[in-house]
PDB file of C-alpha atoms and ligand atoms in Angstrom:
ATOM      1  CA  MET A 786       0.000   0.000   0.000  1.00 97.00           C
ATOM      2  CA  LYS A 787       1.240   3.408  -0.884  1.00 98.00           C
ATOM      3  CA  PHE A 788       0.364   6.318   1.414  1.00 98.00           C
ATOM      4  CA  ILE A 789       0.546   9.828  -0.009  1.00 98.00           C
ATOM      5  CA  LYS A 790       0.433  12.583   2.600  1.00 98.00           C
ATOM      6  CA  ALA A 791      -1.289  15.872   1.881  1.00 98.00           C
ATOM      7  CA  LYS A 792      -1.316  18.870   4.169  1.00 98.00           C
ATOM      8  CA  ASP A 793      -5.002  19.593   3.723  1.00 98.00           C
ATOM      9  CA  TYR A 794      -8.154  18.787   1.743  1.00 98.00           C
ATOM     10  CA  GLN A 795      -7.128  20.887  -1.282  1.00 98.00           C
ATOM     11  CA  GLU A 796      -3.772  19.194  -1.582  1.00 98.00           C
ATOM     12  CA  MET A 797      -5.365  15.760  -1.125  1.00 98.00           C
ATOM     13  CA  SER A 798      -7.832  16.559  -3.911  1.00 99.00           C
ATOM     14  CA  ARG A 799      -5.117  17.790  -6.296  1.00 98.00           C
ATOM     15  CA  LYS A 800      -2.927  14.756  -5.742  1.00 98.00           C
ATOM     16  CA  ALA A 801      -5.820  12.339  -6.226  1.00 99.00           C
ATOM     17  CA  ALA A 802      -6.952  14.147  -9.388  1.00 98.00           C
ATOM     18  CA  ASN A 803      -3.399  13.976 -10.746  1.00 98.00           C
ATOM     19  CA  ILE A 804      -3.413  10.199 -10.341  1.00 98.00           C
ATOM     20  CA  LEU A 805      -6.802   9.847 -12.068  1.00 98.00           C
ATOM     21  CA  GLY A 806      -5.744  12.356 -14.723  1.00 98.00           C
ATOM     22  CA  ALA A 807      -2.573  10.372 -15.438  1.00 98.00           C
ATOM     23  CA  GLN A 808      -4.727   7.284 -15.970  1.00 98.00           C
ATOM     24  CA  ILE A 809      -6.870   9.158 -18.525  1.00 98.00           C
ATOM     25  CA  VAL A 810      -3.787  10.490 -20.331  1.00 98.00           C
ATOM     26  CA  LEU A 811      -2.098   7.084 -20.430  1.00 98.00           C
ATOM     27  CA  LYS A 812      -5.237   5.221 -21.494  1.00 98.00           C
ATOM     28  CA  PRO A 813      -7.869   7.567 -22.994  1.00 98.00           C
ATOM     29  CA  ASP A 814     -10.456   4.756 -23.227  1.00 98.00           C
ATOM     30  CA  CYS A 815      -9.980   3.701 -19.604  1.00 98.00           C
ATOM     31  CA  VAL A 816     -12.708   2.548 -17.225  1.00 98.00           C
ATOM     32  CA  LEU A 817     -12.902   4.709 -14.118  1.00 98.00           C
ATOM     33  CA  GLY A 818     -14.611   3.402 -10.996  1.00 98.00           C
ATOM     34  CA  LEU A 819     -16.089   6.456  -9.313  1.00 98.00           C
ATOM     35  CA  ALA A 820     -17.293   7.281  -5.817  1.00 98.00           C
ATOM     36  CA  THR A 821     -19.636   9.734  -4.161  1.00 97.00           C
ATOM     37  CA  GLY A 822     -19.670  11.300  -0.695  1.00 95.00           C
ATOM     38  CA  SER A 823     -18.185  14.641   0.268  1.00 96.00           C
ATOM     39  CA  THR A 824     -14.534  13.524   0.153  1.00 98.00           C
ATOM     40  CA  PRO A 825     -14.099  13.179  -3.637  1.00 98.00           C
ATOM     41  CA  ILE A 826     -15.880  16.442  -4.517  1.00 98.00           C
ATOM     42  CA  GLY A 827     -12.569  18.380  -4.539  1.00 98.00           C
ATOM     43  CA  THR A 828     -10.999  15.671  -6.687  1.00 99.00           C
ATOM     44  CA  TYR A 829     -13.796  16.086  -9.236  1.00 98.00           C
ATOM     45  CA  GLU A 830     -13.336  19.859  -9.177  1.00 98.00           C
ATOM     46  CA  CYS A 831      -9.650  19.404 -10.053  1.00 98.00           C
ATOM     47  CA  LEU A 832     -10.529  16.995 -12.872  1.00 98.00           C
ATOM     48  CA  VAL A 833     -12.977  19.564 -14.272  1.00 98.00           C
ATOM     49  CA  GLU A 834     -10.185  22.176 -14.116  1.00 98.00           C
ATOM     50  CA  GLY A 835      -7.881  19.793 -16.001  1.00 98.00           C
ATOM     51  CA  TYR A 836     -10.553  19.368 -18.676  1.00 98.00           C
ATOM     52  CA  LYS A 837     -11.122  23.126 -18.979  1.00 98.00           C
ATOM     53  CA  LYS A 838      -7.391  23.714 -19.377  1.00 98.00           C
ATOM     54  CA  GLY A 839      -7.363  21.211 -22.228  1.00 98.00           C
ATOM     55  CA  ASP A 840      -5.192  18.711 -20.342  1.00 98.00           C
ATOM     56  CA  LEU A 841      -7.839  16.018 -19.986  1.00 98.00           C
ATOM     57  CA  ASP A 842     -10.130  14.478 -22.575  1.00 98.00           C
ATOM     58  CA  PHE A 843     -12.989  12.344 -21.245  1.00 99.00           C
ATOM     59  CA  SER A 844     -14.549  11.554 -24.633  1.00 98.00           C
ATOM     60  CA  LYS A 845     -13.467   7.904 -24.628  1.00 98.00           C
ATOM     61  CA  VAL A 846     -13.725   7.310 -20.865  1.00 98.00           C
ATOM     62  CA  THR A 847     -16.248   4.881 -19.373  1.00 98.00           C
ATOM     63  CA  SER A 848     -17.265   5.200 -15.729  1.00 98.00           C
ATOM     64  CA  VAL A 849     -18.957   2.877 -13.278  1.00 98.00           C
ATOM     65  CA  ASN A 850     -20.066   4.154  -9.905  1.00 98.00           C
ATOM     66  CA  LEU A 851     -19.965   2.210  -6.692  1.00 98.00           C
ATOM     67  CA  ASP A 852     -23.417   2.617  -5.286  1.00 97.00           C
ATOM     68  CA  GLU A 853     -26.851   4.219  -5.199  1.00 97.00           C
ATOM     69  CA  TYR A 854     -29.665   4.622  -2.689  1.00 97.00           C
ATOM     70  CA  ARG A 855     -32.493   2.163  -3.282  1.00 97.00           C
ATOM     71  CA  GLY A 856     -35.741   3.944  -4.110  1.00 95.00           C
ATOM     72  CA  LEU A 857     -34.314   7.216  -5.424  1.00 94.00           C
ATOM     73  CA  GLN A 858     -35.095   8.190  -9.006  1.00 90.00           C
ATOM     74  CA  HIS A 859     -32.352   9.683 -11.207  1.00 87.00           C
ATOM     75  CA  ASP A 860     -33.830  13.178 -10.963  1.00 89.00           C
ATOM     76  CA  ASN A 861     -33.842  13.158  -7.148  1.00 93.00           C
ATOM     77  CA  ASP A 862     -31.160  15.627  -6.134  1.00 93.00           C
ATOM     78  CA  GLN A 863     -29.996  13.275  -3.359  1.00 94.00           C
ATOM     79  CA  SER A 864     -29.393  10.392  -5.737  1.00 96.00           C
ATOM     80  CA  TYR A 865     -25.805   9.493  -6.563  1.00 96.00           C
ATOM     81  CA  TYR A 866     -26.761   9.627 -10.244  1.00 95.00           C
ATOM     82  CA  TYR A 867     -27.637  13.288  -9.766  1.00 96.00           C
ATOM     83  CA  PHE A 868     -24.444  13.856  -7.723  1.00 97.00           C
ATOM     84  CA  MET A 869     -22.221  12.510 -10.476  1.00 98.00           C
ATOM     85  CA  ASN A 870     -23.904  14.587 -13.145  1.00 98.00           C
ATOM     86  CA  TYR A 871     -23.701  17.685 -11.013  1.00 97.00           C
ATOM     87  CA  HIS A 872     -20.078  17.351  -9.893  1.00 98.00           C
ATOM     88  CA  LEU A 873     -18.460  15.799 -12.949  1.00 98.00           C
ATOM     89  CA  PHE A 874     -20.360  14.454 -15.950  1.00 98.00           C
ATOM     90  CA  SER A 875     -22.124  17.703 -16.919  1.00 98.00           C
ATOM     91  CA  LYS A 876     -18.840  19.626 -16.649  1.00 98.00           C
ATOM     92  CA  VAL A 877     -16.567  17.487 -18.839  1.00 98.00           C
ATOM     93  CA  ASN A 878     -16.871  15.917 -22.288  1.00 98.00           C
ATOM     94  CA  ILE A 879     -17.683  12.390 -21.109  1.00 98.00           C
ATOM     95  CA  ASP A 880     -20.319  10.579 -23.187  1.00 98.00           C
ATOM     96  CA  LEU A 881     -23.265  10.112 -20.779  1.00 98.00           C
ATOM     97  CA  ALA A 882     -24.071   6.832 -22.508  1.00 98.00           C
ATOM     98  CA  ASN A 883     -20.771   5.520 -21.125  1.00 98.00           C
ATOM     99  CA  THR A 884     -21.480   6.463 -17.499  1.00 98.00           C
ATOM    100  CA  TYR A 885     -23.096   3.955 -15.185  1.00 98.00           C
ATOM    101  CA  VAL A 886     -24.565   4.204 -11.686  1.00 98.00           C
ATOM    102  CA  PRO A 887     -26.635   1.396 -10.113  1.00 98.00           C
ATOM    103  CA  ASP A 888     -30.287   2.110 -10.869  1.00 97.00           C
ATOM    104  CA  GLY A 889     -31.981   2.960  -7.568  1.00 97.00           C
ATOM    105  CA  SER A 890     -35.336   3.262  -9.287  1.00 96.00           C
ATOM    106  CA  ILE A 891     -35.484  -0.502  -9.954  1.00 97.00           C
ATOM    107  CA  GLU A 892     -37.553  -1.870  -7.106  1.00 96.00           C
ATOM    108  CA  ASP A 893     -36.582  -5.495  -7.548  1.00 98.00           C
ATOM    109  CA  ALA A 894     -33.219  -5.667  -5.775  1.00 98.00           C
ATOM    110  CA  GLN A 895     -32.103  -8.848  -7.476  1.00 98.00           C
ATOM    111  CA  GLU A 896     -32.851  -7.423 -10.910  1.00 98.00           C
ATOM    112  CA  ALA A 897     -31.090  -4.131 -10.130  1.00 98.00           C
ATOM    113  CA  CYS A 898     -27.995  -5.886  -8.809  1.00 98.00           C
ATOM    114  CA  SER A 899     -27.565  -8.530 -11.492  1.00 98.00           C
ATOM    115  CA  LYS A 900     -28.141  -5.900 -14.159  1.00 98.00           C
ATOM    116  CA  TYR A 901     -25.347  -3.803 -12.677  1.00 98.00           C
ATOM    117  CA  ASP A 902     -22.929  -6.727 -12.370  1.00 97.00           C
ATOM    118  CA  GLU A 903     -23.512  -7.382 -16.067  1.00 98.00           C
ATOM    119  CA  ILE A 904     -22.785  -3.716 -16.877  1.00 98.00           C
ATOM    120  CA  VAL A 905     -19.522  -3.781 -14.928  1.00 97.00           C
ATOM    121  CA  ARG A 906     -18.519  -7.065 -16.568  1.00 97.00           C
ATOM    122  CA  ALA A 907     -19.265  -5.670 -20.028  1.00 98.00           C
ATOM    123  CA  THR A 908     -16.887  -2.746 -19.493  1.00 98.00           C
ATOM    124  CA  GLY A 909     -14.041  -5.255 -19.447  1.00 97.00           C
ATOM    125  CA  GLY A 910     -12.847  -4.268 -15.977  1.00 97.00           C
ATOM    126  CA  VAL A 911     -12.110  -1.167 -13.952  1.00 98.00           C
ATOM    127  CA  ASP A 912      -8.672   0.373 -14.523  1.00 98.00           C
ATOM    128  CA  ILE A 913      -8.712   2.524 -11.406  1.00 98.00           C
ATOM    129  CA  GLN A 914     -11.307   2.593  -8.646  1.00 98.00           C
ATOM    130  CA  LEU A 915     -11.712   5.751  -6.592  1.00 99.00           C
ATOM    131  CA  LEU A 916     -12.952   5.174  -3.043  1.00 98.00           C
ATOM    132  CA  GLY A 917     -13.887   7.219  -0.007  1.00 98.00           C
ATOM    133  CA  LEU A 918     -13.946   5.734   3.480  1.00 98.00           C
ATOM    134  CA  GLY A 919     -16.912   5.539   5.845  1.00 96.00           C
ATOM    135  CA  HIS A 920     -16.474   6.267   9.552  1.00 94.00           C
ATOM    136  CA  ASN A 921     -17.057   2.586  10.287  1.00 94.00           C
ATOM    137  CA  GLY A 922     -14.606   1.499   7.583  1.00 97.00           C
ATOM    138  CA  HIS A 923     -17.219   0.997   4.867  1.00 96.00           C
ATOM    139  CA  ILE A 924     -16.332   1.276   1.184  1.00 98.00           C
ATOM    140  CA  GLY A 925     -19.075   1.919  -1.352  1.00 97.00           C
ATOM    141  CA  PHE A 926     -21.977   0.927   0.841  1.00 95.00           C
ATOM    142  CA  ASN A 927     -20.353  -2.295   2.009  1.00 96.00           C
ATOM    143  CA  GLU A 928     -21.187  -1.987   5.682  1.00 94.00           C
ATOM    144  CA  PRO A 929     -19.504  -3.980   8.470  1.00 95.00           C
ATOM    145  CA  ALA A 930     -20.820  -7.537   8.133  1.00 95.00           C
ATOM    146  CA  ASP A 931     -20.137 -11.167   8.991  1.00 96.00           C
ATOM    147  CA  ALA A 932     -18.671 -11.865   5.567  1.00 96.00           C
ATOM    148  CA  PHE A 933     -17.252  -9.952   2.608  1.00 96.00           C
ATOM    149  CA  ALA A 934     -19.951  -9.617  -0.089  1.00 92.00           C
ATOM    150  CA  LYS A 935     -19.024 -10.534  -3.646  1.00 93.00           C
ATOM    151  CA  GLY A 936     -21.060  -8.830  -6.355  1.00 96.00           C
ATOM    152  CA  THR A 937     -23.563  -5.976  -6.373  1.00 98.00           C
ATOM    153  CA  HIS A 938     -26.074  -6.428  -3.568  1.00 97.00           C
ATOM    154  CA  CYS A 939     -28.715  -4.601  -1.595  1.00 97.00           C
ATOM    155  CA  VAL A 940     -27.652  -3.463   1.881  1.00 96.00           C
ATOM    156  CA  ASP A 941     -29.394  -2.143   4.949  1.00 95.00           C
ATOM    157  CA  LEU A 942     -27.541   1.019   5.875  1.00 94.00           C
ATOM    158  CA  SER A 943     -26.133   1.131   9.385  1.00 90.00           C
ATOM    159  CA  GLU A 944     -27.393   3.677  11.883  1.00 93.00           C
ATOM    160  CA  SER A 945     -24.017   5.486  11.838  1.00 89.00           C
ATOM    161  CA  THR A 946     -24.056   5.743   8.021  1.00 90.00           C
ATOM    162  CA  ILE A 947     -27.620   7.072   8.021  1.00 94.00           C
ATOM    163  CA  GLU A 948     -26.621   9.632  10.638  1.00 93.00           C
ATOM    164  CA  ALA A 949     -23.467  10.650   8.735  1.00 90.00           C
ATOM    165  CA  ASN A 950     -25.383  11.081   5.474  1.00 90.00           C
ATOM    166  CA  ALA A 951     -28.372  12.853   7.056  1.00 92.00           C
ATOM    167  CA  ARG A 952     -26.548  16.155   6.538  1.00 91.00           C
ATOM    168  CA  PHE A 953     -27.373  15.956   2.833  1.00 89.00           C
ATOM    169  CA  PHE A 954     -31.111  15.406   3.423  1.00 92.00           C
ATOM    170  CA  ALA A 955     -33.865  17.600   4.890  1.00 92.00           C
ATOM    171  CA  SER A 956     -34.056  15.270   7.910  1.00 92.00           C
ATOM    172  CA  LYS A 957     -32.679  11.940   9.087  1.00 93.00           C
ATOM    173  CA  GLU A 958     -36.049  10.339   8.305  1.00 93.00           C
ATOM    174  CA  ASP A 959     -35.566  11.226   4.635  1.00 92.00           C
ATOM    175  CA  VAL A 960     -32.344   9.204   4.308  1.00 94.00           C
ATOM    176  CA  PRO A 961     -33.104   5.952   2.452  1.00 96.00           C
ATOM    177  CA  THR A 962     -32.442   2.926   4.637  1.00 96.00           C
ATOM    178  CA  GLN A 963     -31.183   0.704   1.832  1.00 97.00           C
ATOM    179  CA  ALA A 964     -28.741   0.964  -1.048  1.00 97.00           C
ATOM    180  CA  TYR A 965     -27.391  -1.029  -3.965  1.00 98.00           C
ATOM    181  CA  THR A 966     -23.620  -1.325  -3.871  1.00 98.00           C
ATOM    182  CA  MET A 967     -20.857  -3.018  -5.796  1.00 98.00           C
ATOM    183  CA  GLY A 968     -19.514  -5.880  -3.734  1.00 97.00           C
ATOM    184  CA  ILE A 969     -16.071  -6.280  -2.254  1.00 97.00           C
ATOM    185  CA  GLN A 970     -15.017  -8.771  -4.913  1.00 97.00           C
ATOM    186  CA  THR A 971     -15.925  -6.318  -7.676  1.00 96.00           C
ATOM    187  CA  ILE A 972     -14.043  -3.505  -5.960  1.00 98.00           C
ATOM    188  CA  MET A 973     -11.039  -5.771  -5.423  1.00 98.00           C
ATOM    189  CA  SER A 974     -10.963  -6.729  -9.109  1.00 97.00           C
ATOM    190  CA  ALA A 975     -10.095  -3.174 -10.151  1.00 98.00           C
ATOM    191  CA  LYS A 976      -6.533  -3.028 -11.460  1.00 98.00           C
ATOM    192  CA  LYS A 977      -5.719  -0.075  -9.213  1.00 98.00           C
ATOM    193  CA  ILE A 978      -7.408   1.407  -6.163  1.00 98.00           C
ATOM    194  CA  LEU A 979      -7.189   5.058  -5.112  1.00 99.00           C
ATOM    195  CA  LEU A 980      -8.698   5.925  -1.743  1.00 99.00           C
ATOM    196  CA  VAL A 981      -9.116   9.514  -0.572  1.00 99.00           C
ATOM    197  CA  VAL A 982      -9.642  10.383   3.070  1.00 98.00           C
ATOM    198  CA  ASN A 983      -9.564  13.562   5.112  1.00 98.00           C
ATOM    199  CA  GLY A 984     -10.398  14.870   8.542  1.00 98.00           C
ATOM    200  CA  ALA A 985      -9.849  13.803  12.153  1.00 98.00           C
ATOM    201  CA  SER A 986     -13.151  11.922  12.273  1.00 97.00           C
ATOM    202  CA  LYS A 987     -11.703   9.329   9.868  1.00 98.00           C
ATOM    203  CA  ALA A 988      -8.386   8.786  11.706  1.00 98.00           C
ATOM    204  CA  GLU A 989      -9.619   5.759  13.638  1.00 98.00           C
ATOM    205  CA  ALA A 990     -11.144   4.163  10.523  1.00 98.00           C
ATOM    206  CA  VAL A 991      -7.838   4.719   8.698  1.00 98.00           C
ATOM    207  CA  GLU A 992      -5.847   2.964  11.422  1.00 98.00           C
ATOM    208  CA  LYS A 993      -8.265   0.024  11.731  1.00 98.00           C
ATOM    209  CA  SER A 994      -8.594  -0.388   7.968  1.00 98.00           C
ATOM    210  CA  PHE A 995      -4.947  -0.284   6.970  1.00 98.00           C
ATOM    211  CA  PHE A 996      -3.094  -1.439  10.083  1.00 98.00           C
ATOM    212  CA  GLY A 997      -5.715  -3.604  11.763  1.00 98.00           C
ATOM    213  CA  GLU A 998      -6.809  -7.164  11.254  1.00 98.00           C
ATOM    214  CA  ILE A 999      -8.392  -7.975   7.872  1.00 98.00           C
ATOM    215  CA  ARG A1000     -12.013  -8.718   8.704  1.00 98.00           C
ATOM    216  CA  PRO A1001     -15.497  -8.056   7.278  1.00 98.00           C
ATOM    217  CA  GLU A1002     -16.408  -5.974  10.333  1.00 97.00           C
ATOM    218  CA  VAL A1003     -13.986  -3.385   8.865  1.00 98.00           C
ATOM    219  CA  PRO A1004     -14.748  -3.721   5.137  1.00 98.00           C
ATOM    220  CA  ALA A1005     -11.886  -1.477   3.920  1.00 98.00           C
ATOM    221  CA  SER A1006      -9.355  -3.764   5.662  1.00 98.00           C
ATOM    222  CA  ILE A1007      -9.616  -6.145   2.670  1.00 98.00           C
ATOM    223  CA  LEU A1008      -7.743  -3.529   0.633  1.00 98.00           C
ATOM    224  CA  GLN A1009      -4.576  -4.647   2.440  1.00 98.00           C
ATOM    225  CA  LEU A1010      -4.708  -7.682   0.137  1.00 98.00           C
ATOM    226  CA  HIS A1011      -4.933  -5.681  -3.105  1.00 98.00           C
ATOM    227  CA  PRO A1012      -1.629  -5.415  -5.026  1.00 98.00           C
ATOM    228  CA  ASP A1013      -1.989  -1.771  -6.105  1.00 98.00           C
ATOM    229  CA  VAL A1014      -3.589   0.551  -3.561  1.00 98.00           C
ATOM    230  CA  THR A1015      -2.789   4.231  -3.127  1.00 98.00           C
ATOM    231  CA  ILE A1016      -4.232   6.131  -0.200  1.00 98.00           C
ATOM    232  CA  VAL A1017      -4.144   9.905  -0.345  1.00 98.00           C
ATOM    233  CA  GLY A1018      -4.958  11.476   2.995  1.00 98.00           C
ATOM    234  CA  ASP A1019      -4.588  14.738   4.856  1.00 98.00           C
ATOM    235  CA  GLU A1020      -2.645  15.146   8.096  1.00 98.00           C
ATOM    236  CA  GLU A1021      -5.719  14.777  10.296  1.00 98.00           C
ATOM    237  CA  ALA A1022      -6.836  11.529   8.708  1.00 98.00           C
ATOM    238  CA  PHE A1023      -3.281  10.128   8.965  1.00 98.00           C
ATOM    239  CA  ALA A1024      -2.764  11.362  12.549  1.00 98.00           C
ATOM    240  CA  ARG A1025      -2.870   7.878  14.126  1.00 98.00           C
ATOM    241  CA  ILE A1026      -0.599   6.243  11.532  1.00 98.00           C
ATOM    242  CA  ALA A1027       1.842   9.105  10.879  1.00 97.00           C
ATOM    243  CA  ASP A1028       4.838   7.267  12.386  1.00 97.00           C
ATOM    244  CA  ARG A1029       4.143   4.115  10.357  1.00 96.00           C
ATOM    245  CA  ILE A1030       3.972   5.545   6.819  1.00 96.00           C
TER     246      ILE A1030
HETATM  247  C1  GLP B 121     -21.124   7.195   1.773  1.00 61.44           C
HETATM  248  C2  GLP B 121     -20.745   6.559   0.416  1.00 61.44           C
HETATM  249  C3  GLP B 121     -19.304   6.140   0.372  1.00 61.44           C
HETATM  250  C4  GLP B 121     -18.442   7.224   0.969  1.00 61.44           C
HETATM  251  C5  GLP B 121     -18.739   7.372   2.438  1.00 61.44           C
HETATM  252  C6  GLP B 121     -17.983   8.515   3.102  1.00 61.44           C
HETATM  253  O1  GLP B 121     -21.951   6.432   2.555  1.00 61.44           O
HETATM  254  N1  GLP B 121     -21.574   5.475   0.030  1.00 61.44           N
HETATM  255  O2  GLP B 121     -18.938   5.835  -0.964  1.00 61.44           O
HETATM  256  O3  GLP B 121     -17.083   6.902   0.821  1.00 61.44           O
HETATM  257  O4  GLP B 121     -20.111   7.527   2.674  1.00 61.44           O
HETATM  258  O5  GLP B 121     -18.578   9.726   2.794  1.00 61.44           O
HETATM  259  P1  GLP B 121     -17.892  11.128   3.022  1.00 61.44           P
HETATM  260  O6  GLP B 121     -16.835  11.238   1.981  1.00 61.44           O
HETATM  261  O7  GLP B 121     -18.997  12.129   2.818  1.00 61.44           O
HETATM  262  O8  GLP B 121     -17.353  11.117   4.407  1.00 61.44           O
END
């Protein structure tokens, strides 16, 4: 695992965007695995800047997102589909037909999940997967569990995740209680993983995930087994591991 230290959120975002940008330059028709949450917003802003400067061309890029709330339609401004359009897709020259987010509007969970697994398979594989990190060590919406889930599945969101994400909704009661998420096996099959993390509230999750035991109760800990993981974090997020990286 490679740890890249950044002094603050801006620097973390720039460094992460440089890594994703390099992937696009080296392989213009690459498959990007993308993430939502507040952490990658700055990374997307830097990618948009790179596009505006003429350094990045998204026209041949395909993207697959990690997860989506079950029950939210695409036009719901809290959906991850909406998030991706707002923060990235509408601001660069990516072909929308080549962007994929699990479809939260499909009620039948099995149908929604198998359809998405097929989509990911058909892309030929993710070249680089961007990830954030939940306070309880979740990645995508893979919550702490008894076992690592394989493919796309429907999850019940944990109380702490609902609370953390309530800030984006009018009230906690409005936060959907379920989501469709890529599984751990799918995430682990990406050729490269890039995880971004910032803030003191994530320091414990960082330590448990990358220096603790590998176990499904801390889903991100499985990343210790991936051959090509880069973690870009700010000083606060790395506070508990600073002497080990
Ligand atoms: C959400 C998302 C994750 C994200 C995590 C952390 O639940 N499903 O993909 O990494 O929470 O979010 P944030 O970056 O806002 O702390």
